[in-house]
PDB file of C-alpha atoms in Angstrom:
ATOM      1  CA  UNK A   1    -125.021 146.362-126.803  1.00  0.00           C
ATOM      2  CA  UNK A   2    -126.253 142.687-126.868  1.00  0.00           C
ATOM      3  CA  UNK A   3    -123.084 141.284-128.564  1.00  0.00           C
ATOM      4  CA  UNK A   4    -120.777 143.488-125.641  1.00  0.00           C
ATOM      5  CA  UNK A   5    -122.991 141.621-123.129  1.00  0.00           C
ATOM      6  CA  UNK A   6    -122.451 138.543-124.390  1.00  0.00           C
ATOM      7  CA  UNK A   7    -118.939 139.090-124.440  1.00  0.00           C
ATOM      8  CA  UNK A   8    -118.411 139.972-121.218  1.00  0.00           C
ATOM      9  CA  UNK A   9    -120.315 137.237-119.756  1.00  0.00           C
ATOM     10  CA  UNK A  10    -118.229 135.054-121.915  1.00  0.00           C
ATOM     11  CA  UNK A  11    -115.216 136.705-119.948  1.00  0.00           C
ATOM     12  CA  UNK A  12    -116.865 136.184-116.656  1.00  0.00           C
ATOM     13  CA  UNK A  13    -117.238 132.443-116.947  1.00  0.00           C
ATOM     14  CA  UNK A  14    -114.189 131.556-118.828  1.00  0.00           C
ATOM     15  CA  UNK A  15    -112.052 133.291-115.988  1.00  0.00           C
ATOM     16  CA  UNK A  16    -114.633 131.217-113.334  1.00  0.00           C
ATOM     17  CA  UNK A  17    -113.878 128.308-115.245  1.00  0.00           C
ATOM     18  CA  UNK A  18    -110.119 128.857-114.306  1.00  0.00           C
ATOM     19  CA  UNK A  19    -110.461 130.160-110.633  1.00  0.00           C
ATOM     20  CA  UNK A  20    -112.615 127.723-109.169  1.00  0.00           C
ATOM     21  CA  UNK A  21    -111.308 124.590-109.838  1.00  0.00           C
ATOM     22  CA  UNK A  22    -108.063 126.486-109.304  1.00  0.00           C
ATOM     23  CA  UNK A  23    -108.928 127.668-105.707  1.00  0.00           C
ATOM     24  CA  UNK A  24    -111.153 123.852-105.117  1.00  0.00           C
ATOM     25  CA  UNK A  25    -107.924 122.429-105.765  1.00  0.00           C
ATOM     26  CA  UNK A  26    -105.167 124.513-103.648  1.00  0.00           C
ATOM     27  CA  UNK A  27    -108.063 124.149-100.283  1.00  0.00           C
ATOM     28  CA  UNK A  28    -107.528 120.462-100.455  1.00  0.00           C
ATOM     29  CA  UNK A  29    -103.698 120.994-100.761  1.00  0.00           C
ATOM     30  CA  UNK A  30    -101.395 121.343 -97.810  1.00  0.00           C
ATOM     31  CA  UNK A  31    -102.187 124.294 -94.838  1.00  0.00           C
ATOM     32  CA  UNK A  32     -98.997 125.703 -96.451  1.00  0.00           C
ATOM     33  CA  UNK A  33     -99.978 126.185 -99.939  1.00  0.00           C
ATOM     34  CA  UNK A  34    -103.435 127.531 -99.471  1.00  0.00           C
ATOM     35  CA  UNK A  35    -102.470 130.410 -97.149  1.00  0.00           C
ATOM     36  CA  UNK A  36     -99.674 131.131 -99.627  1.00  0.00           C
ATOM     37  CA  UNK A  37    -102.384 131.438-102.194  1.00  0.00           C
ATOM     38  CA  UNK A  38    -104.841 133.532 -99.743  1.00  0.00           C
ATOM     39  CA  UNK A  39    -102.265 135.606 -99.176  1.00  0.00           C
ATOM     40  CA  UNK A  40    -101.303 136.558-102.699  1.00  0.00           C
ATOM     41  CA  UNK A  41    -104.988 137.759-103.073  1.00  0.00           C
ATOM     42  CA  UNK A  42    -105.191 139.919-100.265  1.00  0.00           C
ATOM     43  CA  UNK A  43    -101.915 141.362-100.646  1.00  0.00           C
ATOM     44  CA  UNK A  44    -103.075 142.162-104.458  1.00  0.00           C
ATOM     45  CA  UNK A  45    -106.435 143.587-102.667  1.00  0.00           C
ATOM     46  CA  UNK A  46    -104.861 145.879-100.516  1.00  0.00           C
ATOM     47  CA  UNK A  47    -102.665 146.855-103.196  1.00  0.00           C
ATOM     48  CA  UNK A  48    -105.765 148.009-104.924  1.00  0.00           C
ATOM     49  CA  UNK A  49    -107.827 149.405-101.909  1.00  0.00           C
ATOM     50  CA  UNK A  50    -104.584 151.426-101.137  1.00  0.00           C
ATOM     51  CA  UNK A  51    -104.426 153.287-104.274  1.00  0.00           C
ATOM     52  CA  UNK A  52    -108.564 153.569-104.221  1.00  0.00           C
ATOM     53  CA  UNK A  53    -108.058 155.661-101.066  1.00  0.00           C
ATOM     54  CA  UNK A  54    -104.864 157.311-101.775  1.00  0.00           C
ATOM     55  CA  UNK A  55    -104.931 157.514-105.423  1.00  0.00           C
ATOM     56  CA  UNK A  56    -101.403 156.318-106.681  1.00  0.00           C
ATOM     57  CA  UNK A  57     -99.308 153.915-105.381  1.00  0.00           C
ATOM     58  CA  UNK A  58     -95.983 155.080-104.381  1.00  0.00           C
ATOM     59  CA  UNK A  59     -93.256 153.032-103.161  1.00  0.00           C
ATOM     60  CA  UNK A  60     -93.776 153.863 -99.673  1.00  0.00           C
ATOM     61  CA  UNK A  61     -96.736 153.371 -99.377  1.00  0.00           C
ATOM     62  CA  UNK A  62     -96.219 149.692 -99.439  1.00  0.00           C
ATOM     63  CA  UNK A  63     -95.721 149.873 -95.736  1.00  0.00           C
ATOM     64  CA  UNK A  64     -99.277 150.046 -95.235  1.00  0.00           C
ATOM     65  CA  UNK A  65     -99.381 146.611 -96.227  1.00  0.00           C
ATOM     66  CA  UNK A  66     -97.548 145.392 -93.063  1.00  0.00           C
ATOM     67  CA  UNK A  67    -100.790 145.905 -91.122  1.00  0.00           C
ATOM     68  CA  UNK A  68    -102.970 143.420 -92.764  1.00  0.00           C
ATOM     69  CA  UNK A  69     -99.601 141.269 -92.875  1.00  0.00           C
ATOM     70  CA  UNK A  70     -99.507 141.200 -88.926  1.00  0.00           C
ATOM     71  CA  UNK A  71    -102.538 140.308 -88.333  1.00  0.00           C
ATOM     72  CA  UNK A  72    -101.702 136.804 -91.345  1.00  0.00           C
ATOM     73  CA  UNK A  73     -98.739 136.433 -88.382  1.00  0.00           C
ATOM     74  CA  UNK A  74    -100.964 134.481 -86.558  1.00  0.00           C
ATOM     75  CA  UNK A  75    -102.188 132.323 -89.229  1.00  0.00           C
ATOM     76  CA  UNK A  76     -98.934 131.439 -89.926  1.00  0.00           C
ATOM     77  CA  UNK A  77     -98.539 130.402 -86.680  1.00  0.00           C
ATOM     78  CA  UNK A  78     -95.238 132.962 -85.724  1.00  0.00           C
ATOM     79  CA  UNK A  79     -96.642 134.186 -82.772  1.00  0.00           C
ATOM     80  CA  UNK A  80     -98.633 132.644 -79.998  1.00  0.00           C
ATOM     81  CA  UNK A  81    -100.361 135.910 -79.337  1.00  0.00           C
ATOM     82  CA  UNK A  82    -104.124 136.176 -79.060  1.00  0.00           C
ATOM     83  CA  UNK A  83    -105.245 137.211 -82.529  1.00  0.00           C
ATOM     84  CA  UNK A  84    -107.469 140.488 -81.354  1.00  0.00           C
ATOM     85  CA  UNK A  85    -103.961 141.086 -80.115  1.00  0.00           C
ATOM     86  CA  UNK A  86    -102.475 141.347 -83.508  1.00  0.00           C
ATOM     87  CA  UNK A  87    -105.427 142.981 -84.928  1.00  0.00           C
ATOM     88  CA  UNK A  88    -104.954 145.496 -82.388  1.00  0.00           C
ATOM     89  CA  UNK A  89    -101.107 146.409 -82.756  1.00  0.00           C
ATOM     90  CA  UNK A  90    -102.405 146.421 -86.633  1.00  0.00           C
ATOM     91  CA  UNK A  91    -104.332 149.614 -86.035  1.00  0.00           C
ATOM     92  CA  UNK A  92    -101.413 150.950 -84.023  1.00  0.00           C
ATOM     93  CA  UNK A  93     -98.909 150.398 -87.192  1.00  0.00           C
ATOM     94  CA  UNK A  94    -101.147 152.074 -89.129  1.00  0.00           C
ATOM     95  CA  UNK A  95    -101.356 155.293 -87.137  1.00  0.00           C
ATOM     96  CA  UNK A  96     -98.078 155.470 -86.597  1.00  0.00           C
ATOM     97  CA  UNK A  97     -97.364 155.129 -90.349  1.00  0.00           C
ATOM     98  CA  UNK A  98    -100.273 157.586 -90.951  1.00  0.00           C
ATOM     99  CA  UNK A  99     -98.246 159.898 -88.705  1.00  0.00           C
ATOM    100  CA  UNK A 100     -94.999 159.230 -90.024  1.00  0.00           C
ATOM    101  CA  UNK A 101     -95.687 159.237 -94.264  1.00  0.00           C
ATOM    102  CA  UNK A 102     -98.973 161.818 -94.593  1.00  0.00           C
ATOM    103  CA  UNK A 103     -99.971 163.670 -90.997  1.00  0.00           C
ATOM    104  CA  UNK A 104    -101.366 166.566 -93.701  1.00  0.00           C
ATOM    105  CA  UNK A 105    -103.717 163.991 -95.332  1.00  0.00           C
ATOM    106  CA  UNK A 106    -106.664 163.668 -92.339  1.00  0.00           C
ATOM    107  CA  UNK A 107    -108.934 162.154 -94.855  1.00  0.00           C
ATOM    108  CA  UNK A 108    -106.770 159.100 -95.160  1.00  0.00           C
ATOM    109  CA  UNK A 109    -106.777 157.694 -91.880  1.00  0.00           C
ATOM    110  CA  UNK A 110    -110.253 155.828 -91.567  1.00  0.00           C
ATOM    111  CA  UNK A 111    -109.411 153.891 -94.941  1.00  0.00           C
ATOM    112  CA  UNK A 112    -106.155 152.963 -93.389  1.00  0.00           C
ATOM    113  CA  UNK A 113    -107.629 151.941 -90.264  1.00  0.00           C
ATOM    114  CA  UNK A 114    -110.489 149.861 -91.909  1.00  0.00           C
ATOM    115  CA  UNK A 115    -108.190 148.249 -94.078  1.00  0.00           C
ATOM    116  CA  UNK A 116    -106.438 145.374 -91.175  1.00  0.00           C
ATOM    117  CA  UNK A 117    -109.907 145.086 -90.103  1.00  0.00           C
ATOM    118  CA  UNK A 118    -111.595 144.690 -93.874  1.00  0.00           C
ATOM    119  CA  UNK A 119    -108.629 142.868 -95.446  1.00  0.00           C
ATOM    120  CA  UNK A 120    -106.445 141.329 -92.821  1.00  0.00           C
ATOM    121  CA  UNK A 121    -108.750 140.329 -89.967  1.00  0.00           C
ATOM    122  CA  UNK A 122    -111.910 138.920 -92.120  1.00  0.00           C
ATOM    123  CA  UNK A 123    -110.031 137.044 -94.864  1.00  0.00           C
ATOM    124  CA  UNK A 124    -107.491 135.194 -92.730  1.00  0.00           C
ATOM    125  CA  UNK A 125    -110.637 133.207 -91.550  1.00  0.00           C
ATOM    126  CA  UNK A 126    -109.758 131.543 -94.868  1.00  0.00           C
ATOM    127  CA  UNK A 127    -107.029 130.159 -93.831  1.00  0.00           C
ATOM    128  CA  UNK A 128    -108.388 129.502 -90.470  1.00  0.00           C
ATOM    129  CA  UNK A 129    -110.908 128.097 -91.798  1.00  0.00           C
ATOM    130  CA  UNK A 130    -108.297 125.186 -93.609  1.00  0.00           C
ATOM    131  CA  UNK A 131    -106.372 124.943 -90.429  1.00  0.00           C
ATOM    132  CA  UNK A 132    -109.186 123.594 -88.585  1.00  0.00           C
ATOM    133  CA  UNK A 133    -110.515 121.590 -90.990  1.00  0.00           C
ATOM    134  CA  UNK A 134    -107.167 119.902 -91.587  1.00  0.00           C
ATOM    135  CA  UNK A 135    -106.638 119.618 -87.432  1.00  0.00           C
ATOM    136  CA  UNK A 136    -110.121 118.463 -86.420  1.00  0.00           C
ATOM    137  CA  UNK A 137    -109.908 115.813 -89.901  1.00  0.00           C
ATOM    138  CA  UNK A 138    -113.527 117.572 -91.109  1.00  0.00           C
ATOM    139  CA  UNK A 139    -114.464 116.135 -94.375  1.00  0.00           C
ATOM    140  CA  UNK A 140    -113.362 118.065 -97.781  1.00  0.00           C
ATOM    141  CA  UNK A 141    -117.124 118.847 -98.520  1.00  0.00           C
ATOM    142  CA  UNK A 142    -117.324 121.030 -95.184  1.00  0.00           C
ATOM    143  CA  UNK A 143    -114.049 122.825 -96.125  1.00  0.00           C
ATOM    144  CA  UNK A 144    -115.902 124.055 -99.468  1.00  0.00           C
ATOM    145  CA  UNK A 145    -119.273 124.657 -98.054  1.00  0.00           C
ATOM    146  CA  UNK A 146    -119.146 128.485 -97.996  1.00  0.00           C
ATOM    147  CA  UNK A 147    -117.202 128.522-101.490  1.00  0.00           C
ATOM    148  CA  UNK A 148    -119.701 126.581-102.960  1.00  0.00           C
ATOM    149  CA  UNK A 149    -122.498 128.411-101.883  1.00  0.00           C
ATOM    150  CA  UNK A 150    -120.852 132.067-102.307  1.00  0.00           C
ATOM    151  CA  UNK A 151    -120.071 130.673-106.157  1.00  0.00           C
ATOM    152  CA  UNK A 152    -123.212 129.850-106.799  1.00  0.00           C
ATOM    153  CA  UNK A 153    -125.226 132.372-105.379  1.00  0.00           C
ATOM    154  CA  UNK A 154    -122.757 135.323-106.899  1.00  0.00           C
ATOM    155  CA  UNK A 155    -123.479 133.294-110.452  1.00  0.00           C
ATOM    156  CA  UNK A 156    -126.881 132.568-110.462  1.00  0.00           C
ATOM    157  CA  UNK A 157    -128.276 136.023-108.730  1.00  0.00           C
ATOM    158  CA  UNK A 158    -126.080 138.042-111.979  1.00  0.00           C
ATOM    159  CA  UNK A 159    -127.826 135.032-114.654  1.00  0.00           C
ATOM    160  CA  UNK A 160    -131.641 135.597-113.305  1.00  0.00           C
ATOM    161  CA  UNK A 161    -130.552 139.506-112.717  1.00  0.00           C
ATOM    162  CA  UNK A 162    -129.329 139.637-116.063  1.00  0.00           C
ATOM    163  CA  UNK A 163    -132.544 137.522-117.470  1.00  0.00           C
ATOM    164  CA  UNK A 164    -135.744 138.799-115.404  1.00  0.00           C
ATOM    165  CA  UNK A 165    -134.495 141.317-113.368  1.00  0.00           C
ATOM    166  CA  UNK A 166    -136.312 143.922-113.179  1.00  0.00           C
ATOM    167  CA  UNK A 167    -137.088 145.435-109.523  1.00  0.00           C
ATOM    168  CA  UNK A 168    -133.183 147.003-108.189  1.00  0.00           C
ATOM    169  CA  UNK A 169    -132.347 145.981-105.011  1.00  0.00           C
ATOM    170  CA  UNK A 170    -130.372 148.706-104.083  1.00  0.00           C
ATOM    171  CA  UNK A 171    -129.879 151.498-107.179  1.00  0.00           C
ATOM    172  CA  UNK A 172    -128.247 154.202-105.289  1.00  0.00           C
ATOM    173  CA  UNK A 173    -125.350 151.374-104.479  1.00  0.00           C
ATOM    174  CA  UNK A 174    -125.387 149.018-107.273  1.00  0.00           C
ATOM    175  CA  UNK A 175    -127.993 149.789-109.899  1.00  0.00           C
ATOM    176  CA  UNK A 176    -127.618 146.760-112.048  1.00  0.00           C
ATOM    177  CA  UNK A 177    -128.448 144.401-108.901  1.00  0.00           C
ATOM    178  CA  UNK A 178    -132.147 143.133-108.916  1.00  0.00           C
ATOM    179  CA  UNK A 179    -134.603 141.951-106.282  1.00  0.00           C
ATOM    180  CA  UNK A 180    -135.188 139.032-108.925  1.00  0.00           C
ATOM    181  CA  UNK A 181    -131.744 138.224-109.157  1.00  0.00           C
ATOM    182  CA  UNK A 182    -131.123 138.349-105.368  1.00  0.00           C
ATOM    183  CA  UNK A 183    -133.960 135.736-104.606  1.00  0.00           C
ATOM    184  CA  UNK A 184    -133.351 133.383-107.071  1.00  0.00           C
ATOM    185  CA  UNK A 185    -129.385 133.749-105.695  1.00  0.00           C
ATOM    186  CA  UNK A 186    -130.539 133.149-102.530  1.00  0.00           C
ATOM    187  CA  UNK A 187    -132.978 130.274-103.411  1.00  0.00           C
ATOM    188  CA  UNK A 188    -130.629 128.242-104.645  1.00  0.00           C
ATOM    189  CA  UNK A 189    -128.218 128.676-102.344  1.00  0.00           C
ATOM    190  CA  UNK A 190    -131.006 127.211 -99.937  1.00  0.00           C
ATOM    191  CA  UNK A 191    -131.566 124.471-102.278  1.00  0.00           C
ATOM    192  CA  UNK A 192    -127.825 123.149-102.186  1.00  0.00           C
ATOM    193  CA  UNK A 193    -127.161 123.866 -98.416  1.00  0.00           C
ATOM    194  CA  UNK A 194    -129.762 121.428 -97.532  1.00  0.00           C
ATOM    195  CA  UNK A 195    -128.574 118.608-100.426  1.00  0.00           C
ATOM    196  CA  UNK A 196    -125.120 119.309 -98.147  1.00  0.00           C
ATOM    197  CA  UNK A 197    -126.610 118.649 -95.054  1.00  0.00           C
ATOM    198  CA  UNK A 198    -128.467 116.030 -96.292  1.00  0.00           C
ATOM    199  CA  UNK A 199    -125.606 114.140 -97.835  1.00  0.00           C
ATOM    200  CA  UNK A 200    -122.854 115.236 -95.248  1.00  0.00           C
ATOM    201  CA  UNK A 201    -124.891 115.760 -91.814  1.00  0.00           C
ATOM    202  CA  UNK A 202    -127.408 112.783 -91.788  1.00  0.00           C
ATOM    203  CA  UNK A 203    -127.588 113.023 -87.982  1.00  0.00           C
ATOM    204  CA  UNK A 204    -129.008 116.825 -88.179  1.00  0.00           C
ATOM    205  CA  UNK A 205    -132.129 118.290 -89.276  1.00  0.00           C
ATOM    206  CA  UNK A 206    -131.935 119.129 -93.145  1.00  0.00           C
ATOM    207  CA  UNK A 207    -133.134 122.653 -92.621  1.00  0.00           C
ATOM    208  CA  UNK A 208    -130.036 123.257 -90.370  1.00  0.00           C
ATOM    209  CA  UNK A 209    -128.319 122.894 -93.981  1.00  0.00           C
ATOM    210  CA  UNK A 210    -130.491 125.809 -95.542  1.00  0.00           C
ATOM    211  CA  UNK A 211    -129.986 128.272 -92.387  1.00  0.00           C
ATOM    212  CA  UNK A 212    -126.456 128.198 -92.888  1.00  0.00           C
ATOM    213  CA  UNK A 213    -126.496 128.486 -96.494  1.00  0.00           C
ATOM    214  CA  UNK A 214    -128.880 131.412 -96.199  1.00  0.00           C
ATOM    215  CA  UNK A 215    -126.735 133.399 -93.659  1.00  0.00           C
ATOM    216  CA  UNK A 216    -123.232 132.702 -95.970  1.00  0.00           C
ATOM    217  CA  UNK A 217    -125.403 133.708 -98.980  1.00  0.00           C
ATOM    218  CA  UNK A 218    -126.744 136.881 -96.937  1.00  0.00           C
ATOM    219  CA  UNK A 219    -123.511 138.040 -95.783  1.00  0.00           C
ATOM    220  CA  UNK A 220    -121.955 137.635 -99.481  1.00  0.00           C
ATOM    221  CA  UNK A 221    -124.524 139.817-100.909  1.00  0.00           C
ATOM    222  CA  UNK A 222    -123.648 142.039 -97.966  1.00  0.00           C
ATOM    223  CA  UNK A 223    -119.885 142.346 -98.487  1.00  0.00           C
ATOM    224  CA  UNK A 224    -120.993 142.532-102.106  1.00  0.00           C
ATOM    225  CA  UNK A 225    -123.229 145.935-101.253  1.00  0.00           C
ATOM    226  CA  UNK A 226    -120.128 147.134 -99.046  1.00  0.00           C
ATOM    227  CA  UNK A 227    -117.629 146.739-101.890  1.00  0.00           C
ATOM    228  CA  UNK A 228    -119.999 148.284-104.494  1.00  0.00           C
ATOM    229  CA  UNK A 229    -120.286 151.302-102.441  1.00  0.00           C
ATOM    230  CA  UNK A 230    -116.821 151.524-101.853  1.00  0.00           C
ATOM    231  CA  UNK A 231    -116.253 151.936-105.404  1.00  0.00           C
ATOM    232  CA  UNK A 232    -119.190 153.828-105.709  1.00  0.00           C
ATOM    233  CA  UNK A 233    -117.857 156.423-102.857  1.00  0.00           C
ATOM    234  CA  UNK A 234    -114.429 156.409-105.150  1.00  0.00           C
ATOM    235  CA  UNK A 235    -116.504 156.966-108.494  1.00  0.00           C
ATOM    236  CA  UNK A 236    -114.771 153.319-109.999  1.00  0.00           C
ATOM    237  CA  UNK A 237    -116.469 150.650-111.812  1.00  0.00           C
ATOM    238  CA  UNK A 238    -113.904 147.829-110.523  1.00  0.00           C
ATOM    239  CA  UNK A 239    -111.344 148.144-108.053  1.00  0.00           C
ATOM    240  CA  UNK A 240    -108.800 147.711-110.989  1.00  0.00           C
ATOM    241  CA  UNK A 241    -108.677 146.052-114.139  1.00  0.00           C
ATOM    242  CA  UNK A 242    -106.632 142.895-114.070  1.00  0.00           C
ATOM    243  CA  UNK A 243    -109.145 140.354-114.369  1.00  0.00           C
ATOM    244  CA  UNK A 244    -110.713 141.664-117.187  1.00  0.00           C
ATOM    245  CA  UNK A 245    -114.141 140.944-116.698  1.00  0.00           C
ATOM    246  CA  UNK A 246    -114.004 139.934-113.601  1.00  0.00           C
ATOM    247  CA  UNK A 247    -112.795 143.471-112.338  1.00  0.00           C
ATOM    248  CA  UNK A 248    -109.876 143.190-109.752  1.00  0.00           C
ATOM    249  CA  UNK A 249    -109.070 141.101-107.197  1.00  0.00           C
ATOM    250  CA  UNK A 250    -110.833 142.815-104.290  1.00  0.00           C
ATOM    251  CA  UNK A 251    -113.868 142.565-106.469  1.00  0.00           C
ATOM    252  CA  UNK A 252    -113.681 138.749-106.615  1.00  0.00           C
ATOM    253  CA  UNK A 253    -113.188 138.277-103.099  1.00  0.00           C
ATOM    254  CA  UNK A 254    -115.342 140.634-101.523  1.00  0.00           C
ATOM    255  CA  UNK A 255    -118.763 138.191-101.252  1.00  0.00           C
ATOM    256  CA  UNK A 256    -115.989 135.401-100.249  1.00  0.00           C
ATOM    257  CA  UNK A 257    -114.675 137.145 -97.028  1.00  0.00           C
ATOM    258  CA  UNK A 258    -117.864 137.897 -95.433  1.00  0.00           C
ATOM    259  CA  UNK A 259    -119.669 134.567 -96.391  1.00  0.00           C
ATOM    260  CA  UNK A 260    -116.975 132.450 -94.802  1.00  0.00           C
ATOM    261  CA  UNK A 261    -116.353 134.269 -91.835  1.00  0.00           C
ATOM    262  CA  UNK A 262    -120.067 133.800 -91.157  1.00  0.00           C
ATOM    263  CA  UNK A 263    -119.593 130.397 -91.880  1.00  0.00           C
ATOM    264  CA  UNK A 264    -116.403 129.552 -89.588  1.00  0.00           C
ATOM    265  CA  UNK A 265    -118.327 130.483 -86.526  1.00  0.00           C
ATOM    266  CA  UNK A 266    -122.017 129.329 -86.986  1.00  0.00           C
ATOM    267  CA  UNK A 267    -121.295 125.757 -88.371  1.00  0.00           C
ATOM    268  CA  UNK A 268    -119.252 124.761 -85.369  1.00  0.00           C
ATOM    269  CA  UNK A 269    -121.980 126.234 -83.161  1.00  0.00           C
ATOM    270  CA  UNK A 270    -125.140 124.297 -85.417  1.00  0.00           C
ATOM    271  CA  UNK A 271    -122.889 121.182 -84.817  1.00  0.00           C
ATOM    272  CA  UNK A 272    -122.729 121.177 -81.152  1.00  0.00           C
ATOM    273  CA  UNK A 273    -126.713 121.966 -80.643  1.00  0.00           C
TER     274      UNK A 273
END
């Protein structure tokens, strides 16, 4: 049991060894490149919530992919429509697909409906996110912010959890999550954001540094919870296999999303108090 722990914590940080410096490297690459890259992992994401929900993948069913690629539309700047726009013509594809490929299957139309909102609408703040920084010339270090902290608060709450955990957080969701783990996660996390702020904002108060840390780190754990009881509701361990370890893409992702759509709209609002 010990050795098959060890193992797969091996697994876990030689694949984080890969993907971070991977994805560090394509945010401080051209808008073109790092949307590309986003794009690949939600694509492989939906692939993967698709067949959670409708339990094989058949060829068809790839058009239920074109939702969460309208909404990406406007990140790649094709349209000049308003983006609740395209999240809203989104849902409508859906329907009508729902209608069109599997009227009998009732059951399937919330999934389908979430999934624009879930994986097209909250992850294209990613590439938002680069857009801005690269238009408004903000520093590399505020690009990487809610990486940074979603990294190291994923990491260090499954170390201490792993270590001293002892009280779950929230068993009927995720059992193996810890109260232990969670603060020392989240105390970290408040520990860097103000060494950010510090470092990068020297005209702000330090502690504005640890608020924003603390709500990327909250809503991480939070997408975290909403993705564990996904696959919970589904009776899965990971939402596939690919990365080993690591589980599948959706399950590498799923802190990321949340934590830096948080973060695109309360740092430029800190900034301006």
């Amino acid at each position: 049991m010990a050795e098959s722990k060890i193992n797969l914590l091996k697994g876990r940080f030689l694949l984080w060894a890969l993907l971070i410096p991977l994805t560090l490297i394509v945010m401080a690459l051209p808008v073109w490149v790092a949307t590309i890259y986003a794009l690949i992992w939600i694509i492989a994401a939906s692939t993967e919530f698709i067949i959670l929900y409708l339990k094989s993948f058949k060829v068809h069913y790839v058009l239920f992919l074109f939702s969460p690629l309208i909404i990406w539309l406007y990140t790649l700047n094709v349209t000049e429509l308003p983006f609740s726009l395209h999240l809203a013509v989104a849902f409508l594809v859906q329907i009508i697909l729902w209608l069109i490929i599997s009227p009998g299957k009732p059951e399937q139309i919330l999934p389908l409906l979430v999934l624009p909102l879930y994986l097209g609408f909250m992850p294209a703040h990613l590439v938002l996110l680069k857009q801005d920084s690269t238009a408004q010339s903000h520093g590399y270090m505020w690009l990487v912010f809610p990486f940074i902290i979603i990294w190291l608060n994923d990491t260090f709450a499954y170390l201490a959890g792993s270590l001293i955990g002892r009280t779950p957080l929230c068993p009927k969701i995720s059992p193996k999550k810890t109260v232990e783990g969670f603060v020392a996660g989240v105390l970290l996390s408040a520990i860097v954001g103000s060494v950010f702020w510090i470092l990068f904002q020297k005209d702000k108060p330090w502690w504005w540094g640890v608020l924003l840390a603390l709500a990327v780190a909250m809503a991480g754990v939070l997408g975290d919870l909403l993705e564990s009881a996904i696959k919970r509701e589904r009776k899965v361990k990971n939402t596939s296999e690919i990365l080993g370890g690591h589980g599948g893409f959706l399950d590498r992702i799923d802190s990321l999303i949340f934590g830096v759509l948080v973060y695109y709209y309360l740092y430029p609002f800190l900034t301006k108090l």
